[in-house]
Amino acid sequence: LFSRFFNFNNAKLMIFKRGHGIESLPEKMRQYIITTCELTTPKEIHFCDGSEKEMKIFIKKMMSDGTIVPLPKYCNCYLARTDPRDVARVESKTSITTKDKRDTIPEPAEGVVGKLGNWMSPEEMDCHINTKFKGCMKGKIMYVIPFSMGPPGGPLSKMGIQITDSTYVAAAAGVMTRMGEKVSKLMNESNQNEIVRCTHSVGVPEDSSSKKPNPWPCNPEKTLIMHKPDEKLIVSFGSGYGGNSLLGKKCFALRIGSTIAKSEGWLAEHMLIMGITPPKGEKKYICAAFPSACGKTNLAMLTPKVPGYKIECVGDDIAWIKFNPKTKMFHAINPENGIFGVAPGTSCASNPNAMRTIFKDTMFTNTALTSDGGVWWEGMEDVDEGVTIIDWHGKPWDRKKPASHPNARFCAPARNLPIIDPNWESPDGVPISAILFGGRRPEGVPLIYQSFSWEHGVLIGAMMRSEATAAAEHKGKNVMNDPFAMRPFFGYNFGHYIQHWLDMPKLHEGIKLPKIFHVNWFRKSKDGKWLWPGYGDNIRVLDWVLRRVSSDDDSIAVKTPIGFVPKEDSINVEGLSDVNLKEALSVPVDFWKQEIESGTKYFCDQMPKDTPDQMWKELKELRKRLEKG
Ligand code: GTP
Ligand code: SPV
Ligand code: MN
């Protein structure tokens, strides 16, 4: 049985437990591994079992080759520093492959550059695979990682196999997904065509003659992140960072996930999932979609500044949402198993729950290092007297530059979060009562407003805009369109995606749809200060959401042209000094006229033919309401 694997390029099969190795996988997956091995020619194969012992081996290897340094101030924590050219997702190098281009991206108006994803032809993708990957794992270990997104075997869960030549990625996959033996066993009982295949290489073969190991090999000139939904195939080359390399996350759970969701009638979204129990009321779960680095992790684990509320976190980045015929509601699972959170800005004051989570079993990437063996970043409480700081490049910190990269991250097991929801691994998911959209809008967009209907809510999602952040390669702080916080993550034509959302009530008879809201924690006053304190005080806004969800209580809402806005006295601001709620909630008519014009132009430019009729209708009604004043 084993000889098949030994026959080519001396690839040595390392099996930590007999009987649970690659030979036990279904035929299609074995073939995939063999073909990849033949193309990439690693010196060794490591079939991951997901054990603690295995994680120790990864850590040891990364310490010896310089990928990570230990952080003795904490328990089982490490710091990785990347090549400065490999610090965030690369949207411009990320593509989707379908036979028909229009299945992937909308057709823009003539002369307009489409900004809703990148299409690549099947031929070009094959060509990249065959040229870039040829011999790319020479001298290296090829890790084979069987993993599940969602609790293994659950009705909303899906399985994948990731191949990677990065120990860092294998270790992170062990935190971010359910990986190993339990899953590889399940693969035999499942439909092989449903298993997502994910190939990853950092794109730098190892030369046995080179003495000094490269702590962060990457190949930025040749980086490409490719997806082929029809074959449930992901192929990523050249980057070891985050969403470029942990292929279960954005590539599978969102891009491939959204195409599966489309065909099966559910939704794969860039959303947090949280439970909120108000002082006297009933616990409700909500989802929220904010673009990258716009506050999902912080909201999902918020510490309420008003006493009596209880927050529990189900997920902080991705939600798979499916109609449940018993409750007639949408139920959501968090397909992930860990938290890959933005470090800068995280502190005991802003996010104490994160701070209680990340000093155990955590891998940090691109934060600063302190002389007492800890980490530091902008926004964290000051270090102790006498402690010095090494910046994310590994040099003594020159205080004129940031010590930590703005997209520095912590990667921690979700189960270590003290407020993890008791149902966070419920295979059927948790019932969703509300969906929040939001973004960084310095101007004009109120703290919160509620849509008039599901369809109007879909328009709000489609018109979302937000300031660019360090989570991707965009420079500066331009306000960019980021519909549904999914612009970098759509697996198929955005016009069809909108239609899919609009179809939900038709597809699921009797569905009790979640109410849709839009929030903005990032509005600024004329002198450039936040109008709203944010973080733990966001509970005051969630409280209004819960009251609207429970009773449609019109005495707490004012109808404006853009939606329902809280009556000023219906948001509890007790204990807040210096908050101008009136300004934070205001709906400036001229700004909104402009906003509608921009929204209309966006649809006309980006998808004149693919925008569903219902969207034009909703836009027209919104414009009419605004003109009436
Ligand atoms: P991704 O992991 O990239 O998807 O990001 P995210 O949406 O989870 O964002 P996260 O919660 O990590 O927040 C990103 C940045 O926004 C951090 O620097 C936070 O400190 C900051 N932030 C989060 N919530 C608030 C808020 O309510 N107000 C303000 N002013 N800043 C916030
Ligand atoms: C995001 O950018 O939305 C993230 C980080 O959650 S990454 O894994 O890089 O996609
Ligand atoms: Mn994210």
XYZ file of C-alpha atoms and ligand atoms in Angstrom:
672
model
C 0.000 0.000 0.000
C 2.683 2.489 0.994
C 4.915 1.706 -1.916
C 2.781 3.845 -4.198
C 3.795 6.849 -2.194
C 7.444 5.980 -1.987
C 7.835 5.500 -5.678
C 8.139 9.060 -6.766
C 10.892 11.549 -5.997
C 11.787 9.758 -2.807
C 8.912 11.457 -1.089
C 8.945 9.945 2.347
C 5.645 9.336 3.940
C 5.595 10.211 7.605
C 2.690 8.632 9.352
C 2.442 9.264 13.013
C -0.221 6.682 13.610
C -0.505 3.623 11.494
C -3.847 3.190 9.843
C -4.750 6.847 9.943
C -2.483 8.027 7.215
C -2.980 9.165 3.694
C -3.722 5.616 2.541
C -6.919 5.762 4.580
C -8.268 8.751 2.669
C -10.807 8.383 -0.104
C -9.412 7.775 -3.575
C -9.960 11.265 -4.986
C -8.086 12.855 -2.082
C -5.229 10.363 -2.374
C -4.933 11.179 -6.036
C -4.906 14.886 -5.238
C -2.055 14.413 -2.774
C -0.062 12.225 -5.159
C -0.467 14.648 -8.055
C 0.521 17.621 -5.916
C 3.491 15.725 -4.574
C 4.664 14.832 -8.066
C 4.384 18.428 -9.191
C 5.949 20.101 -6.152
C 8.510 17.383 -5.232
C 8.811 17.809 -1.432
C 11.452 15.836 0.419
C 8.941 14.611 2.980
C 5.221 14.358 3.600
C 3.700 14.987 6.992
C 0.097 13.859 7.335
C -1.341 15.934 10.167
C -3.211 14.211 12.996
C -4.031 17.360 14.954
C -2.519 16.094 18.206
C -0.806 18.152 20.896
C 2.355 16.207 20.282
C 2.272 17.288 16.675
C 1.812 20.957 17.607
C 4.921 20.676 19.785
C 6.856 19.396 16.762
C 5.675 22.390 14.695
C 6.705 24.815 17.427
C 10.096 23.212 17.846
C 10.755 23.349 14.116
C 9.701 26.999 13.842
C 11.892 27.976 16.789
C 14.899 26.241 15.292
C 14.492 27.796 11.831
C 13.787 31.240 13.274
C 10.129 31.593 12.180
C 9.037 32.245 15.752
C 10.482 33.364 19.042
C 9.026 32.233 22.371
C 7.306 34.727 24.672
C 8.315 33.588 28.162
C 6.153 36.251 29.791
C 3.065 34.203 28.794
C 2.008 30.592 28.612
C 2.736 28.764 25.348
C 2.854 31.961 23.259
C 5.096 32.835 20.311
C 5.839 35.699 17.970
C 6.394 35.408 14.216
C 7.802 38.217 12.115
C 7.052 38.139 8.420
C 8.922 39.441 5.447
C 7.847 43.121 5.307
C 6.470 42.465 1.806
C 4.036 39.866 3.126
C 1.847 41.517 5.752
C -1.784 41.421 4.533
C -4.227 39.924 2.065
C -3.488 40.788 -1.558
C -6.819 41.462 -3.229
C -5.326 42.396 -6.598
C -3.687 38.970 -6.837
C -6.753 37.007 -5.840
C -8.894 35.480 -8.569
C -11.836 33.183 -9.263
C -11.916 30.820 -12.208
C -15.063 29.853 -14.075
C -15.615 28.942 -17.690
C -17.897 31.917 -18.150
C -16.409 35.193 -16.865
C -19.857 36.577 -16.081
C -20.402 33.823 -13.487
C -17.534 35.331 -11.484
C -17.782 39.078 -11.967
C -20.439 41.514 -13.159
C -19.910 43.163 -16.511
C -18.982 46.815 -15.900
C -20.176 49.677 -18.082
C -18.085 50.409 -21.138
C -14.770 51.997 -20.279
C -15.157 51.285 -16.561
C -12.710 49.107 -14.620
C -14.604 46.404 -12.722
C -13.887 46.418 -9.007
C -15.942 43.432 -7.947
C -13.342 40.693 -8.102
C -10.870 39.227 -10.580
C -11.669 36.500 -13.079
C -9.119 34.083 -14.484
C -9.674 31.614 -17.314
C -9.329 27.870 -16.588
C -6.425 27.680 -19.037
C -4.535 30.472 -17.319
C -5.105 28.937 -13.910
C -3.821 25.553 -15.103
C -0.811 27.246 -16.591
C -0.004 29.036 -13.318
C -0.358 25.799 -11.385
C 1.928 23.889 -13.710
C 4.626 26.527 -13.908
C 4.639 28.112 -10.444
C 4.270 24.903 -8.462
C 6.778 22.846 -10.385
C 9.386 21.791 -7.825
C 8.305 24.573 -5.445
C 8.514 22.316 -2.367
C 11.939 20.948 -3.176
C 13.842 20.235 0.014
C 10.785 20.932 2.157
C 8.138 19.135 4.155
C 4.713 18.967 2.548
C 2.044 19.047 5.234
C -1.285 17.398 4.444
C -4.028 18.765 6.643
C -7.495 17.210 6.738
C -9.807 19.786 8.306
C -13.417 20.639 8.978
C -15.018 24.064 8.860
C -17.649 23.819 11.594
C -17.995 20.979 14.110
C -16.892 17.762 12.362
C -19.833 15.905 10.886
C -22.335 18.679 11.645
C -25.148 19.320 9.151
C -23.848 22.820 8.372
C -20.154 21.850 8.379
C -17.890 21.160 5.382
C -14.556 19.422 5.039
C -11.344 20.202 3.205
C -7.768 19.101 2.758
C -5.021 21.687 2.795
C -1.586 20.972 1.476
C 1.092 23.453 2.542
C 4.870 23.745 2.729
C 4.700 26.248 5.597
C 4.996 25.008 9.177
C 3.520 28.308 10.321
C 0.418 27.655 8.209
C 0.122 24.061 9.447
C 0.324 25.279 13.056
C -2.184 28.073 12.450
C -4.540 25.635 10.679
C -4.440 23.583 13.874
C -5.827 26.588 15.729
C -8.182 28.081 13.140
C -9.828 24.842 11.944
C -10.723 21.450 13.384
C -7.891 19.458 11.929
C -6.635 15.907 11.994
C -7.634 12.363 12.543
C -11.276 12.791 13.458
C -11.854 14.600 10.191
C -9.860 12.273 7.945
C -11.974 9.400 9.267
C -15.174 11.265 8.441
C -13.981 11.848 4.889
C -14.546 8.228 4.015
C -18.216 8.465 4.843
C -18.801 11.641 2.885
C -19.182 12.560 -0.750
C -15.648 13.043 -2.073
C -16.769 15.679 -4.516
C -17.799 17.877 -1.594
C -14.356 17.949 -0.019
C -12.559 21.219 -0.818
C -8.951 20.821 -1.967
C -6.578 23.616 -0.954
C -3.000 23.743 -2.220
C -0.594 26.262 -0.726
C 3.070 27.004 -1.178
C 5.116 29.965 -0.015
C 6.904 29.586 -3.328
C 10.501 29.215 -2.191
C 12.149 25.807 -2.535
C 14.915 24.973 -0.066
C 18.422 24.478 -1.229
C 20.314 22.034 0.964
C 23.534 23.996 0.398
C 22.151 27.248 1.854
C 23.266 27.468 5.470
C 21.049 30.146 6.881
C 17.348 29.302 6.886
C 15.017 32.039 5.691
C 12.625 32.710 8.585
C 9.813 33.962 6.338
C 10.098 32.631 2.809
C 7.656 34.219 0.387
C 7.540 35.133 -3.272
C 5.690 38.451 -3.631
C 6.390 38.920 -7.352
C 4.709 35.615 -8.121
C 1.949 35.638 -5.523
C -1.458 34.437 -6.694
C -4.507 33.199 -4.784
C -6.721 31.264 -7.187
C -10.100 29.591 -6.744
C -12.073 27.229 -8.924
C -15.534 26.841 -7.410
C -16.698 24.207 -9.940
C -13.977 21.862 -8.750
C -13.940 23.093 -5.146
C -10.263 23.851 -5.642
C -8.099 26.587 -4.060
C -4.522 27.162 -5.123
C -2.359 29.755 -3.360
C 1.237 30.641 -4.151
C 3.829 33.003 -2.767
C 2.383 34.329 0.516
C 2.401 32.901 4.035
C 0.146 35.524 5.549
C -3.373 35.194 6.994
C -6.170 35.055 4.483
C -3.684 34.363 1.667
C -2.447 31.141 3.197
C -4.882 29.832 5.835
C -7.067 28.586 3.042
C -9.935 27.383 5.239
C -10.673 30.973 6.172
C -11.475 33.504 3.445
C -10.766 31.248 0.445
C -12.907 28.295 1.539
C -15.357 29.618 4.126
C -16.239 32.701 2.048
C -15.238 32.458 -1.631
C -15.871 28.754 -2.258
C -18.386 28.764 0.601
C -20.545 31.453 -0.980
C -20.775 29.487 -4.232
C -21.804 26.339 -2.359
C -24.255 28.401 -0.314
C -25.764 29.831 -3.497
C -26.385 26.391 -4.937
C -27.709 24.976 -1.652
C -29.876 27.915 -0.608
C -27.946 29.353 2.322
C -25.541 32.236 3.027
C -21.772 32.306 3.694
C -20.963 35.720 5.147
C -18.157 37.866 6.575
C -20.006 38.207 9.872
C -19.539 37.838 13.599
C -22.131 35.908 15.610
C -22.944 36.909 19.193
C -25.487 36.236 21.922
C -26.913 39.138 23.940
C -28.937 38.707 27.121
C -30.501 41.946 28.375
C -31.132 42.538 32.096
C -34.695 41.269 32.148
C -35.267 39.999 28.654
C -34.648 36.968 26.571
C -31.289 36.051 25.004
C -31.015 36.784 21.280
C -28.319 36.068 18.751
C -27.274 38.541 16.075
C -24.828 38.583 13.159
C -22.845 41.610 12.006
C -20.941 42.269 8.786
C -18.242 44.946 8.960
C -15.322 45.121 6.519
C -11.894 43.873 7.555
C -10.467 45.729 10.552
C -13.767 47.526 11.233
C -14.720 46.030 14.580
C -16.195 42.507 14.289
C -13.851 40.885 16.805
C -14.339 43.769 19.219
C -18.120 43.732 19.025
C -18.337 39.926 19.199
C -16.642 39.855 22.609
C -17.616 43.229 24.009
C -17.627 43.923 27.726
C -20.824 45.896 28.334
C -20.305 49.292 29.927
C -23.896 49.170 31.189
C -24.447 46.635 33.980
C -26.879 43.735 33.639
C -26.150 42.673 30.047
C -24.451 39.433 29.168
C -22.518 38.999 25.923
C -21.445 35.617 24.624
C -19.418 35.060 21.475
C -20.122 32.405 18.845
C -17.770 33.696 16.157
C -15.843 36.847 15.262
C -15.317 36.730 11.484
C -17.370 34.265 9.444
C -20.938 32.964 9.622
C -22.588 30.163 7.684
C -26.290 30.864 7.844
C -28.961 28.341 6.969
C -32.734 28.195 7.238
C -33.884 25.897 10.035
C -37.262 24.336 9.179
C -38.098 23.697 12.850
C -37.700 27.236 14.157
C -38.383 28.853 10.739
C -35.404 31.089 11.470
C -31.937 31.463 10.039
C -29.413 29.528 12.141
C -25.728 30.363 12.018
C -22.554 28.448 12.768
C -19.046 29.781 13.105
C -17.058 27.592 10.708
C -13.790 28.535 12.418
C -12.102 27.177 15.525
C -9.899 30.114 16.433
C -9.610 33.875 16.421
C -7.263 35.636 14.005
C -7.663 39.110 15.420
C -6.183 42.550 14.768
C -3.709 43.290 17.590
C -3.290 47.099 17.422
C -5.985 48.872 19.401
C -6.584 45.836 21.630
C -6.186 46.706 25.304
C -7.617 45.993 28.735
C -9.669 49.145 28.322
C -11.003 48.460 24.801
C -11.277 44.663 24.750
C -10.616 42.972 28.111
C -12.007 39.634 26.897
C -9.458 39.468 24.098
C -6.724 40.345 26.601
C -7.920 37.459 28.803
C -7.703 35.108 25.808
C -4.458 35.860 24.037
C -1.763 35.331 26.634
C -2.138 31.570 26.465
C -1.638 29.216 23.476
C -1.363 32.169 21.082
C 0.765 32.920 18.067
C 1.327 36.615 17.399
C 2.422 37.896 14.016
C 4.165 41.238 13.404
C 3.631 42.739 16.841
C 6.480 44.375 18.747
C 8.499 42.363 21.276
C 9.296 43.587 24.797
C 12.517 42.984 26.713
C 10.599 41.066 29.388
C 9.477 38.486 26.819
C 6.061 39.859 25.974
C 4.381 41.669 23.083
C 3.316 45.241 22.583
C 1.396 47.247 20.011
C -0.053 50.686 19.473
C -3.075 51.172 21.720
C -2.007 48.630 24.350
C -1.374 49.813 27.921
C 2.168 51.113 28.506
C 4.938 48.629 29.268
C 6.503 48.556 32.725
C 9.243 50.974 33.597
C 12.643 49.924 32.258
C 11.181 47.531 29.664
C 12.420 48.187 26.138
C 10.709 47.492 22.838
C 11.861 45.719 19.678
C 9.720 46.663 16.655
C 8.054 44.238 14.233
C 11.151 44.294 12.005
C 13.185 42.984 14.946
C 15.021 46.288 15.479
C 15.081 48.523 18.569
C 11.987 50.665 18.282
C 12.475 54.062 16.685
C 9.559 55.910 18.224
C 8.840 57.828 15.048
C 7.430 54.687 13.400
C 4.815 52.216 14.623
C 6.303 49.439 16.754
C 3.774 46.940 15.520
C 2.505 46.525 11.959
C -1.055 47.961 11.747
C -2.287 44.547 10.520
C -0.411 42.619 13.241
C -2.556 39.720 14.446
C -3.068 37.256 17.281
C -4.103 33.696 16.534
C -5.759 32.029 19.522
C -8.067 29.052 20.095
C -11.700 30.195 20.366
C -12.251 27.896 23.340
C -9.839 30.043 25.390
C -12.225 32.993 25.181
C -13.823 33.319 28.635
C -17.140 34.431 27.165
C -17.387 31.804 24.441
C -21.065 30.929 23.997
C -22.192 27.570 25.425
C -23.747 26.850 22.007
C -20.789 27.954 19.918
C -20.190 24.445 18.665
C -23.825 23.506 18.314
C -23.906 21.646 14.989
C -27.289 23.163 14.102
C -26.148 26.703 14.824
C -27.868 29.445 16.792
C -31.062 31.290 15.739
C -30.413 34.766 14.295
C -32.772 37.630 15.161
C -30.926 40.544 13.574
C -28.236 41.355 11.052
C -26.079 44.455 11.423
C -24.171 46.035 8.579
C -21.565 48.688 9.275
C -18.306 50.320 8.362
C -15.932 53.176 8.995
C -17.878 56.236 7.944
C -16.352 59.466 9.271
C -19.266 61.482 7.909
C -23.030 61.514 7.517
C -23.941 57.943 8.460
C -25.846 57.759 11.759
C -24.808 55.655 14.734
C -27.630 53.261 13.892
C -30.611 52.955 11.582
C -32.979 50.130 10.725
C -34.231 49.073 7.318
C -37.927 49.225 6.442
C -37.928 45.721 4.991
C -35.707 42.776 4.036
C -35.359 44.141 0.504
C -34.454 47.612 1.744
C -31.941 45.928 4.064
C -30.382 44.214 1.060
C -29.939 47.638 -0.564
C -28.256 48.902 2.606
C -25.831 45.962 2.446
C -25.207 46.517 -1.244
C -24.449 50.225 -0.731
C -22.024 49.703 2.152
C -18.885 51.801 2.066
C -15.970 52.048 4.461
C -12.546 53.616 4.875
C -9.730 51.374 3.626
C -7.738 49.626 6.384
C -4.406 47.835 6.739
C -6.060 44.399 6.418
C -5.401 44.488 2.655
C -2.906 46.228 0.407
C -4.922 49.447 -0.152
C -3.060 52.614 0.727
C -4.530 55.561 2.595
C -7.977 55.911 4.063
C -10.235 56.344 1.043
C -13.894 55.531 1.575
C -14.377 52.483 -0.657
C -17.419 50.460 -1.608
C -17.454 47.226 0.330
C -20.883 45.700 -0.215
C -21.911 43.298 2.554
C -18.251 43.550 3.756
C -17.756 40.896 1.066
C -16.113 42.776 -1.808
C -12.805 40.895 -1.394
C -14.603 37.613 -0.735
C -17.389 37.115 -3.296
C -17.076 33.692 -4.894
C -19.467 34.618 -7.694
C -21.043 37.547 -9.531
C -22.160 40.171 -7.007
C -25.378 40.815 -8.932
C -26.310 37.156 -8.526
C -25.328 37.383 -4.872
C -27.793 40.236 -4.303
C -30.478 38.219 -6.069
C -29.707 35.260 -3.816
C -30.299 37.429 -0.728
C -33.526 38.750 -2.243
C -34.644 35.178 -2.942
C -34.419 34.068 0.693
C -38.109 34.604 1.545
C -39.114 32.761 -1.643
C -36.697 29.894 -1.083
C -37.749 29.339 2.518
C -41.468 29.416 3.015
C -42.604 30.868 6.288
C -39.143 32.173 7.217
C -39.002 34.630 10.099
C -36.369 36.899 8.622
C -33.883 38.717 10.829
C -34.329 42.497 11.083
C -31.630 44.457 9.294
C -29.716 47.419 10.797
C -26.739 49.576 9.863
C -24.326 50.860 12.514
C -21.432 53.316 12.441
C -19.091 53.561 15.435
C -16.667 55.719 13.449
C -18.455 59.006 12.772
C -16.368 62.044 13.590
C -17.176 65.547 14.723
C -15.990 68.619 12.844
C -12.850 68.709 14.987
C -12.002 65.138 14.047
C -12.973 63.369 17.287
C -15.062 60.180 17.485
C -18.693 61.121 18.064
C -19.318 57.835 19.822
C -17.090 56.142 22.443
C -17.515 52.718 20.804
C -16.265 49.398 22.208
C -18.075 48.469 25.483
C -20.470 51.371 25.059
C -21.794 49.810 21.868
C -24.031 47.761 24.174
C -26.227 50.890 24.347
C -26.880 50.513 20.637
C -27.324 46.735 20.814
C -29.941 47.320 23.492
C -31.975 49.347 20.981
C -31.568 46.572 18.410
C -32.917 44.018 20.873
C -35.896 46.170 21.761
C -36.734 46.657 18.067
C -36.364 42.941 17.442
C -38.573 41.952 20.345
C -41.486 44.259 19.873
C -41.175 46.548 16.885
C -41.739 49.158 19.566
C -42.477 52.253 17.488
C -42.358 54.530 20.502
C -38.558 54.243 20.454
C -38.063 54.909 16.731
C -38.286 57.849 14.372
C -38.992 57.293 10.708
C -36.433 59.020 8.478
C -35.980 58.707 4.703
C -33.144 56.197 5.154
C -34.811 54.035 7.801
C -35.835 53.994 11.458
C -33.499 55.890 13.759
C -33.681 55.780 17.589
C -35.632 58.500 19.343
C -32.962 60.406 21.140
C -34.102 59.362 24.613
C -34.334 55.691 23.647
C -30.552 55.198 23.713
C -29.273 54.981 27.255
C -26.416 57.472 27.623
C -26.316 57.437 31.406
C -22.770 57.810 32.650
C -21.473 59.096 29.317
C -20.120 62.574 29.446
C -19.481 64.538 26.348
C -21.569 62.537 23.874
C -23.596 64.494 21.362
C -26.156 61.812 20.569
C -28.207 64.156 18.447
C -25.276 64.709 16.122
C -24.357 61.011 16.136
C -27.901 60.082 15.084
C -28.499 62.863 12.593
C -29.372 62.130 8.959
C -28.042 65.057 6.882
C -30.204 65.291 3.762
C -27.555 66.708 1.417
C -25.069 64.035 2.435
C -27.648 61.337 1.753
C -28.593 62.745 -1.634
C -24.924 62.487 -2.473
C -24.778 58.983 -1.026
C -27.654 57.859 -3.250
C -25.999 59.387 -6.290
C -22.771 57.533 -5.464
C -24.699 54.316 -4.890
C -26.551 54.656 -8.183
C -23.331 55.431 -10.010
C -21.701 52.417 -8.418
C -24.402 50.079 -9.701
C -24.480 51.772 -13.129
C -20.683 51.644 -13.483
C -19.967 48.294 -11.932
C -22.972 46.216 -12.931
C -25.411 47.953 -15.235
C -26.814 44.600 -16.391
C -26.326 42.449 -13.325
C -28.060 44.647 -10.729
C -31.399 43.021 -9.855
C -34.512 45.103 -10.707
C -35.529 45.137 -7.074
C -32.371 47.127 -6.255
C -33.228 49.853 -8.795
C -36.699 49.926 -7.280
C -35.381 50.252 -3.724
C -32.992 53.002 -4.830
C -35.825 54.870 -6.498
C -37.988 54.660 -3.380
C -35.111 55.789 -1.185
C -34.559 58.776 -3.464
C -38.255 59.606 -3.405
C -38.371 59.492 0.404
C -35.348 61.759 0.603
C -36.731 64.286 -1.845
C -39.958 64.472 0.140
C -37.781 65.182 3.181
P -10.869 41.547 10.612
O -10.311 40.514 11.531
O -9.846 42.156 9.706
O -12.044 41.073 9.842
O -11.285 42.818 11.534
P -12.513 43.051 12.537
O -13.709 43.488 11.781
O -12.675 41.888 13.429
O -12.013 44.320 13.372
P -11.501 44.433 14.904
O -12.581 44.165 15.886
O -10.272 43.631 15.043
O -11.153 45.977 14.976
C -10.247 46.595 14.099
C -9.758 47.885 14.682
O -10.866 48.761 14.944
C -9.021 47.710 15.995
O -7.888 48.541 16.010
C -10.027 48.161 17.028
O -9.416 48.665 18.179
C -10.855 49.211 16.279
N -12.267 49.244 16.791
C -13.073 48.188 17.009
N -14.281 48.563 17.510
C -14.238 49.895 17.631
C -15.180 50.874 18.098
O -16.304 50.586 18.516
N -14.778 52.180 18.040
C -13.533 52.542 17.583
N -13.221 53.831 17.571
N -12.623 51.641 17.141
C -12.953 50.343 17.165
C -9.807 40.015 7.150
O -8.976 40.651 6.479
O -11.052 40.192 7.025
C -9.346 39.053 8.164
C -7.922 38.707 8.183
O -10.137 38.509 8.910
S -7.465 37.611 6.934
O -7.412 36.272 7.492
O -6.139 38.010 6.463
O -8.445 37.631 5.873
Mn -12.227 39.338 8.609
